[in-house]
Short mmCIF file of N, CA, C and O in Angstrom, two decimals:
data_model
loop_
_atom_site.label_atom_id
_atom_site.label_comp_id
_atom_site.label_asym_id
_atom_site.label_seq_id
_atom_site.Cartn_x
_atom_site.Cartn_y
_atom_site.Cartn_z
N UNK A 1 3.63 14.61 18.96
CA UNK A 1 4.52 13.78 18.17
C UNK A 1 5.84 13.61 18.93
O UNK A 1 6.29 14.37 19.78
N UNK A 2 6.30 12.62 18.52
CA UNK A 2 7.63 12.15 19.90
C UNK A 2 8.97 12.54 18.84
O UNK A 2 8.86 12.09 17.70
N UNK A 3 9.86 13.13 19.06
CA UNK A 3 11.22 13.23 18.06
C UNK A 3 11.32 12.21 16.72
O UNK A 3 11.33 10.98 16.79
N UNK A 4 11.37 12.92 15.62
CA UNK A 4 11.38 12.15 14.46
C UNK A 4 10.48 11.39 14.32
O UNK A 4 10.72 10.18 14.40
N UNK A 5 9.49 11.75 14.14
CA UNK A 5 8.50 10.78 14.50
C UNK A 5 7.01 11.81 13.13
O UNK A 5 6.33 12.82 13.27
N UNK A 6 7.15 10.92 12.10
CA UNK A 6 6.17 11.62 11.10
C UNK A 6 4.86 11.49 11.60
O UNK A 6 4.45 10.69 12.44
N UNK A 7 3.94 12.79 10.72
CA UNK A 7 2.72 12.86 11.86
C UNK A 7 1.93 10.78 11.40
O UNK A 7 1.61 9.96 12.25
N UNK A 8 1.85 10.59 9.99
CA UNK A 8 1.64 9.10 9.58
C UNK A 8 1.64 8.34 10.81
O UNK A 8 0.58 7.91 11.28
N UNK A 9 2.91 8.14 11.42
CA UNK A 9 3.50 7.07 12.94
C UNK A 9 2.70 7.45 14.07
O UNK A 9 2.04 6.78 14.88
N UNK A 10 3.01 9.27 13.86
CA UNK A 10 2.27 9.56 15.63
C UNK A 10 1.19 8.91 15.42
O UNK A 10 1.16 7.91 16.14
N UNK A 11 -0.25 9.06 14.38
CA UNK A 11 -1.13 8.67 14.40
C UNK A 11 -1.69 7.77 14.54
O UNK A 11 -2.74 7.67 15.17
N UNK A 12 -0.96 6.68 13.81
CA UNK A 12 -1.00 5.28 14.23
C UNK A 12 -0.71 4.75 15.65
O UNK A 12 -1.30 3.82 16.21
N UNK A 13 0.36 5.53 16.16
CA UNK A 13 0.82 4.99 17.66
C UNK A 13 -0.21 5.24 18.33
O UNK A 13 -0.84 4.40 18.97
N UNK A 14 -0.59 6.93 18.20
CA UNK A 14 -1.49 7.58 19.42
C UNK A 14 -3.43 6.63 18.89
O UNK A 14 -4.36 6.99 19.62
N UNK A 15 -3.74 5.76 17.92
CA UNK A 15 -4.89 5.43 17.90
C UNK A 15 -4.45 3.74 18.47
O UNK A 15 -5.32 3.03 18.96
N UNK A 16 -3.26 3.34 18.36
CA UNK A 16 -3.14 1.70 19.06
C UNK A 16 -3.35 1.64 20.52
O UNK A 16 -3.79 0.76 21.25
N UNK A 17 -2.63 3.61 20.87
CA UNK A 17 -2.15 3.26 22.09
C UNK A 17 -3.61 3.89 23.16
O UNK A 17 -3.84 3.54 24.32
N UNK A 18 -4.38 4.84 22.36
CA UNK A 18 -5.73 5.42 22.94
C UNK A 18 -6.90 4.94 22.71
O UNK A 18 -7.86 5.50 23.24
N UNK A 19 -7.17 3.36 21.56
CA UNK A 19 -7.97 3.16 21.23
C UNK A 19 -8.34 1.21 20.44
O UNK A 19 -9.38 0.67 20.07
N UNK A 20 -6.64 0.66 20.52
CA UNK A 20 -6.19 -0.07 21.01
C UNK A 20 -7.10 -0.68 18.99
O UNK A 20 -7.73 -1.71 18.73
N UNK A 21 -6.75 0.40 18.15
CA UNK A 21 -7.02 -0.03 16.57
C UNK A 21 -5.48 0.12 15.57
O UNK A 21 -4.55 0.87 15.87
N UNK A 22 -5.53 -0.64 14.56
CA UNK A 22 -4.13 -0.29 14.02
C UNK A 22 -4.69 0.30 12.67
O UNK A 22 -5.30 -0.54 12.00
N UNK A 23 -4.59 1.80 12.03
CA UNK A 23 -5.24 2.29 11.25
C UNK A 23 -3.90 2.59 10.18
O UNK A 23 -2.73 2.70 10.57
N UNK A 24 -4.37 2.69 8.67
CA UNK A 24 -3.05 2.97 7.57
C UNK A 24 -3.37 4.55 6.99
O UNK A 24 -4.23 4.47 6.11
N UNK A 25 -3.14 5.29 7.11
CA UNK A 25 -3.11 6.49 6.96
C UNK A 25 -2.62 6.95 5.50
O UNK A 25 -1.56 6.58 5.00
N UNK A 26 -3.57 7.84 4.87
CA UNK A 26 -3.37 7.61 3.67
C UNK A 26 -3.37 9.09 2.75
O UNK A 26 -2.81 9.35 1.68
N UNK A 27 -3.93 9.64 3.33
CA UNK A 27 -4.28 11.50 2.39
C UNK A 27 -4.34 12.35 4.11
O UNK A 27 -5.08 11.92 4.98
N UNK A 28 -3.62 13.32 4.29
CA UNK A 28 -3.76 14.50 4.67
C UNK A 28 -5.33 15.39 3.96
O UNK A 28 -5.77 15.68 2.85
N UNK A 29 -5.84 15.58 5.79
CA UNK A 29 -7.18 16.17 5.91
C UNK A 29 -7.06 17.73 6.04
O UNK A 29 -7.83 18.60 5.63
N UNK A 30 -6.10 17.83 6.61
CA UNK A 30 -5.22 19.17 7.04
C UNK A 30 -5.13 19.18 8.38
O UNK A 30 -5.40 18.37 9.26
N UNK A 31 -4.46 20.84 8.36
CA UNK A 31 -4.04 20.59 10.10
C UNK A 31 -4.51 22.35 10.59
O UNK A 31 -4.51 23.33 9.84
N UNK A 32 -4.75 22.33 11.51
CA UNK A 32 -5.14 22.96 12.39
C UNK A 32 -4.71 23.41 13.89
O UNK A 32 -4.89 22.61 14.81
N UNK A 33 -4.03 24.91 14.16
CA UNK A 33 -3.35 25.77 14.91
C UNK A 33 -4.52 26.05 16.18
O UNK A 33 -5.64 26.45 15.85
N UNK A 34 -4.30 25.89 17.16
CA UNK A 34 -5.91 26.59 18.08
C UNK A 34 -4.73 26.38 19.02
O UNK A 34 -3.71 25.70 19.13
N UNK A 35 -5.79 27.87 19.99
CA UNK A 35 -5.04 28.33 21.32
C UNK A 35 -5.67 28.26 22.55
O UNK A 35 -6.56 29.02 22.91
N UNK A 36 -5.20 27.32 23.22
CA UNK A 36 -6.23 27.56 24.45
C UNK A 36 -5.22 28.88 25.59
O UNK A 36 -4.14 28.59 26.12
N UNK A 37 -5.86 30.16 25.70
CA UNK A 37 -5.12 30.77 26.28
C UNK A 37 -3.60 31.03 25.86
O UNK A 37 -3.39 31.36 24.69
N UNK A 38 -2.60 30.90 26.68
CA UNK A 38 -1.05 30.83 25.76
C UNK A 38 -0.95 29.38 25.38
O UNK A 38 -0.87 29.21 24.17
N UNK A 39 -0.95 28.49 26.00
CA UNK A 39 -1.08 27.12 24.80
C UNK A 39 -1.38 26.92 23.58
O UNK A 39 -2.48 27.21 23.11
N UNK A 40 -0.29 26.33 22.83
CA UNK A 40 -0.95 26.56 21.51
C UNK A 40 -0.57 24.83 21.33
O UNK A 40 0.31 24.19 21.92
N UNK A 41 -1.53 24.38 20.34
CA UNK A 41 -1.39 22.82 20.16
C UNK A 41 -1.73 23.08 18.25
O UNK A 41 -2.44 23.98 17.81
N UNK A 42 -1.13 22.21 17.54
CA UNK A 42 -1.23 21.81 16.19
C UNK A 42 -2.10 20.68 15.89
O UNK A 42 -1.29 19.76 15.76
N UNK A 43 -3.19 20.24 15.71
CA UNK A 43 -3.83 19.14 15.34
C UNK A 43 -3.29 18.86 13.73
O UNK A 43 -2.67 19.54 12.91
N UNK A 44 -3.81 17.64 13.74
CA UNK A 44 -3.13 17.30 12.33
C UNK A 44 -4.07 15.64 12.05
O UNK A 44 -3.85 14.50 12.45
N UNK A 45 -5.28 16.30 11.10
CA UNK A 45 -6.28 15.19 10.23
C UNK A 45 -5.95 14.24 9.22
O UNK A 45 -5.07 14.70 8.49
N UNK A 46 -6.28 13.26 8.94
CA UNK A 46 -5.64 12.04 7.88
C UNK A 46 -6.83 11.76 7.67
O UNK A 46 -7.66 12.01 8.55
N UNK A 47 -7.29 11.05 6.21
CA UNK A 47 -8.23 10.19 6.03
C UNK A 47 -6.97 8.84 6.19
O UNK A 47 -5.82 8.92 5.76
N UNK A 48 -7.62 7.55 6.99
CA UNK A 48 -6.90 6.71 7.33
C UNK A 48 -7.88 5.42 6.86
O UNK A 48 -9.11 5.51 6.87
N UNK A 49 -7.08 4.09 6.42
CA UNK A 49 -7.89 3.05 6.71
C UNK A 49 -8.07 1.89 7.67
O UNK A 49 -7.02 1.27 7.85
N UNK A 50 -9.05 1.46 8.30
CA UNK A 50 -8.96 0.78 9.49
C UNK A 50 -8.48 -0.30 9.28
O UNK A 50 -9.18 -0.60 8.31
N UNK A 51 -7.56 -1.48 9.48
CA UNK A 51 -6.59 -2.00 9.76
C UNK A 51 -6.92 -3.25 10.31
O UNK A 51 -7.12 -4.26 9.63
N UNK A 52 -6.96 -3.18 11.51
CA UNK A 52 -7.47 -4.45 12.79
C UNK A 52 -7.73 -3.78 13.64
O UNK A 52 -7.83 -2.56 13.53
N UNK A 53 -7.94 -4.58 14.97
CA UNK A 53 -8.31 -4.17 16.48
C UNK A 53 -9.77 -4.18 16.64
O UNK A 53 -10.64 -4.04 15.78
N UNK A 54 -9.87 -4.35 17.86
CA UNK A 54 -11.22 -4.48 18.35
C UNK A 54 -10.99 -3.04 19.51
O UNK A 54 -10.20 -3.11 20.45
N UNK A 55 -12.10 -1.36 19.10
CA UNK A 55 -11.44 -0.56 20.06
C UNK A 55 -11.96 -0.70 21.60
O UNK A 55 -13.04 -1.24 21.85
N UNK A 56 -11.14 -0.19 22.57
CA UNK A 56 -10.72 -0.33 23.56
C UNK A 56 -10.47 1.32 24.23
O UNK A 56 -9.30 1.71 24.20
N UNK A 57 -11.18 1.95 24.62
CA UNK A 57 -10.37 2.86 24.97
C UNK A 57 -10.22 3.21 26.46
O UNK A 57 -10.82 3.08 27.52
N UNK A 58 -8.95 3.77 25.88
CA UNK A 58 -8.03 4.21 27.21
C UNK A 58 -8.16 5.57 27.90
O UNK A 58 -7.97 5.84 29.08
N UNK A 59 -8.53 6.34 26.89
CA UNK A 59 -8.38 7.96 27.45
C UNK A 59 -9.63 8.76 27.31
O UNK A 59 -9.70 9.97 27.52
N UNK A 60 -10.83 7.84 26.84
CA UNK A 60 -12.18 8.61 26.72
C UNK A 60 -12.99 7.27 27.30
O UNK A 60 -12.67 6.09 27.46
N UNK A 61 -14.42 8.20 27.58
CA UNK A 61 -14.82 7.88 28.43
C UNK A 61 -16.51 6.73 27.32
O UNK A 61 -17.20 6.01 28.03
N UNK A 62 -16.69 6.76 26.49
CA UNK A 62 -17.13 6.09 25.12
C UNK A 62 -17.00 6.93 24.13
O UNK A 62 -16.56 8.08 24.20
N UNK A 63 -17.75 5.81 22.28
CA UNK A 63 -17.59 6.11 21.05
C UNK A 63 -18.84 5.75 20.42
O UNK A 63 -19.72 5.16 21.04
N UNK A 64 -18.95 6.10 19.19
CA UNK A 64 -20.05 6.60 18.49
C UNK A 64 -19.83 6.37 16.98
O UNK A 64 -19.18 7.32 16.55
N UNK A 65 -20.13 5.43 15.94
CA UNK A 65 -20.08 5.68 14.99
C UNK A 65 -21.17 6.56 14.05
O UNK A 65 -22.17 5.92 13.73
N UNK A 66 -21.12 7.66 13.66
CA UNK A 66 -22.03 8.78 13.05
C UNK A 66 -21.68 8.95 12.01
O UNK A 66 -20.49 8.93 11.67
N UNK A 67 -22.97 9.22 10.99
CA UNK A 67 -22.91 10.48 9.45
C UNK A 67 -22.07 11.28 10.08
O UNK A 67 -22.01 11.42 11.30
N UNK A 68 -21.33 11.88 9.17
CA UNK A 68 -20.92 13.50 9.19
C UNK A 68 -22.33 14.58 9.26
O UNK A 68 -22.43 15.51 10.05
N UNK A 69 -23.01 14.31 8.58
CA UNK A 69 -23.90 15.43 9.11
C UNK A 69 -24.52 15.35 10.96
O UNK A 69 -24.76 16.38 11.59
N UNK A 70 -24.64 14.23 11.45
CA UNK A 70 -25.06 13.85 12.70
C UNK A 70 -24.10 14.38 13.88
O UNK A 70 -24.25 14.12 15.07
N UNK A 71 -23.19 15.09 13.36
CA UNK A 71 -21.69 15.03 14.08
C UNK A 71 -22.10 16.54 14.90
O UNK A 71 -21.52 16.88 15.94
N UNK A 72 -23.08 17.29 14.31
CA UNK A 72 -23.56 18.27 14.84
C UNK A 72 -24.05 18.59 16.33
O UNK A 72 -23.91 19.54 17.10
N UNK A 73 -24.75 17.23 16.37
CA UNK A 73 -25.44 16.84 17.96
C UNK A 73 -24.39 16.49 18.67
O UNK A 73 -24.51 15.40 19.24
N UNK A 74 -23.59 16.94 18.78
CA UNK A 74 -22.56 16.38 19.84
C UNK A 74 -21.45 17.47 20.06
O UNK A 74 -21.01 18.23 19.19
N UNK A 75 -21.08 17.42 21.40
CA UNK A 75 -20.20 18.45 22.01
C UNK A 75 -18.53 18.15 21.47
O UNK A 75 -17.98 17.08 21.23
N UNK A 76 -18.07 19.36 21.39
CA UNK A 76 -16.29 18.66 21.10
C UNK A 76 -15.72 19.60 21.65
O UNK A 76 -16.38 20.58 22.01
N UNK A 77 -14.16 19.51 21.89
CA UNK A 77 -13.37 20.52 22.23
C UNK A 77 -13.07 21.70 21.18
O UNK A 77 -12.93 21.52 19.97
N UNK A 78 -13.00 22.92 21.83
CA UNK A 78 -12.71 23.81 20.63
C UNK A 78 -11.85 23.86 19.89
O UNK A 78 -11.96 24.71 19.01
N UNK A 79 -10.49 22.90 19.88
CA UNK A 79 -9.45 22.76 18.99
C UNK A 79 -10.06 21.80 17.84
O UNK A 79 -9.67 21.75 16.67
N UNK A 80 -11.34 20.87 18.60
CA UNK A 80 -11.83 19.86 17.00
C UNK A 80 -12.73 20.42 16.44
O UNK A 80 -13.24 19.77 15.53
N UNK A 81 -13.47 22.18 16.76
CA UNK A 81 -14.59 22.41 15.63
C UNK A 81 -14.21 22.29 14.51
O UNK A 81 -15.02 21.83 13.70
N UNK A 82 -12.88 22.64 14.10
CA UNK A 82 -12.86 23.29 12.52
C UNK A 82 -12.99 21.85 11.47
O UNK A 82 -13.57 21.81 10.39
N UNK A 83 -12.23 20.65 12.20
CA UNK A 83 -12.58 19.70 11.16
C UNK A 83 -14.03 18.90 11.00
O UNK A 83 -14.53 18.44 9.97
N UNK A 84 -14.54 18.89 12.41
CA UNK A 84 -15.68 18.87 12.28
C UNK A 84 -16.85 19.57 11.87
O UNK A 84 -17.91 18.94 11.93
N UNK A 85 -16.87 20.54 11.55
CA UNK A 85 -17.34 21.65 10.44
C UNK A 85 -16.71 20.86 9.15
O UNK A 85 -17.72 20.37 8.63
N UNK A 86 -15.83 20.56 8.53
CA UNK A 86 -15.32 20.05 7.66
C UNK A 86 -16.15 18.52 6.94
O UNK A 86 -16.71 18.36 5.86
N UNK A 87 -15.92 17.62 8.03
CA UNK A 87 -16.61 16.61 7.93
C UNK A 87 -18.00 16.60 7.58
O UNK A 87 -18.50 15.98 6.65
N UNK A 88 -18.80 17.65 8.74
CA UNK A 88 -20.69 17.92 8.05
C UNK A 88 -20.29 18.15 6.67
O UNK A 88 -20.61 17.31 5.83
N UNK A 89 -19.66 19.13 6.36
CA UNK A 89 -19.51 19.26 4.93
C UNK A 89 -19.34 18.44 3.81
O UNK A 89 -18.99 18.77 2.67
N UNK A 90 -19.62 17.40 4.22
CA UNK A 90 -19.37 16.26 3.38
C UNK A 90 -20.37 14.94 3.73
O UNK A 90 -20.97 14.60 4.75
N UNK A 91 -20.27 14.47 2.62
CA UNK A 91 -21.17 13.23 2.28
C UNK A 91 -20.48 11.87 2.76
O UNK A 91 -19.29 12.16 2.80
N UNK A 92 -20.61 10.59 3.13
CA UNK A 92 -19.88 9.52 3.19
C UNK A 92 -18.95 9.05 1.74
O UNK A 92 -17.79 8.62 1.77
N UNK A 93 -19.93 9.30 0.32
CA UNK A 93 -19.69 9.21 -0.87
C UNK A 93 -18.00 10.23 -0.96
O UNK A 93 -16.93 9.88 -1.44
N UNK A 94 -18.27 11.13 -0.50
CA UNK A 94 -17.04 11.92 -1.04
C UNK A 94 -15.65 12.20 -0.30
O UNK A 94 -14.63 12.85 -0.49
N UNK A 95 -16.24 11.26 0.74
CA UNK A 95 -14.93 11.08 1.95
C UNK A 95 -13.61 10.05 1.66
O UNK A 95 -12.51 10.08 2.22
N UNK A 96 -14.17 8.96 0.43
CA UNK A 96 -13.20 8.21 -0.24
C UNK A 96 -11.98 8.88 -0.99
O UNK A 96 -11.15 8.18 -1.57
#
């Protein structure tokens, strides 16, 4: 997050500017502390709604639209297990 800058904005900036979508952010998913070694980084989840844009990305290498339960078959960094554990946990129905 850049100075004064609510996590709402970062999120929006960091998905225009990594993925080239403009999303409205709407309920806190929660947030999440993980350490890589002494690094420590804060993640921070939104249920958001998609907006415009056609994505584009800048900083990964492709994307995937999946069930939450499908989210299993796929590798992530260890700072994104916990919400993704979160997400299987849930239905499309109850993600509204």
């Amino acid at each position: 997050m850049e100075p004064n800058e609510s996590v709402e904005d970062c999120l929006k900036r960091e998905l225009k500017e990594e993925m080239n979508i403009q999303i409205k952010p709407y309920e806190s998913y929660g947030e999440h502390d993980h350490y890589y070694g002494s690094t420590h980084i804060r993640l921070y989840a939104h249920k958001a709604e998609f907006v415009s844009g056609e994505i584009m990305l800048v900083d990964h290498d492709e994307y995937k639209w999946v069930y939450p339960p499908e989210l299993g078959e796929y590798e992530f960094a260890p700072a994104d297990v916990k919400f993704v554990e979160m997400l299987i946990g849930h239905t499309p129905e109850s993600m509204d």
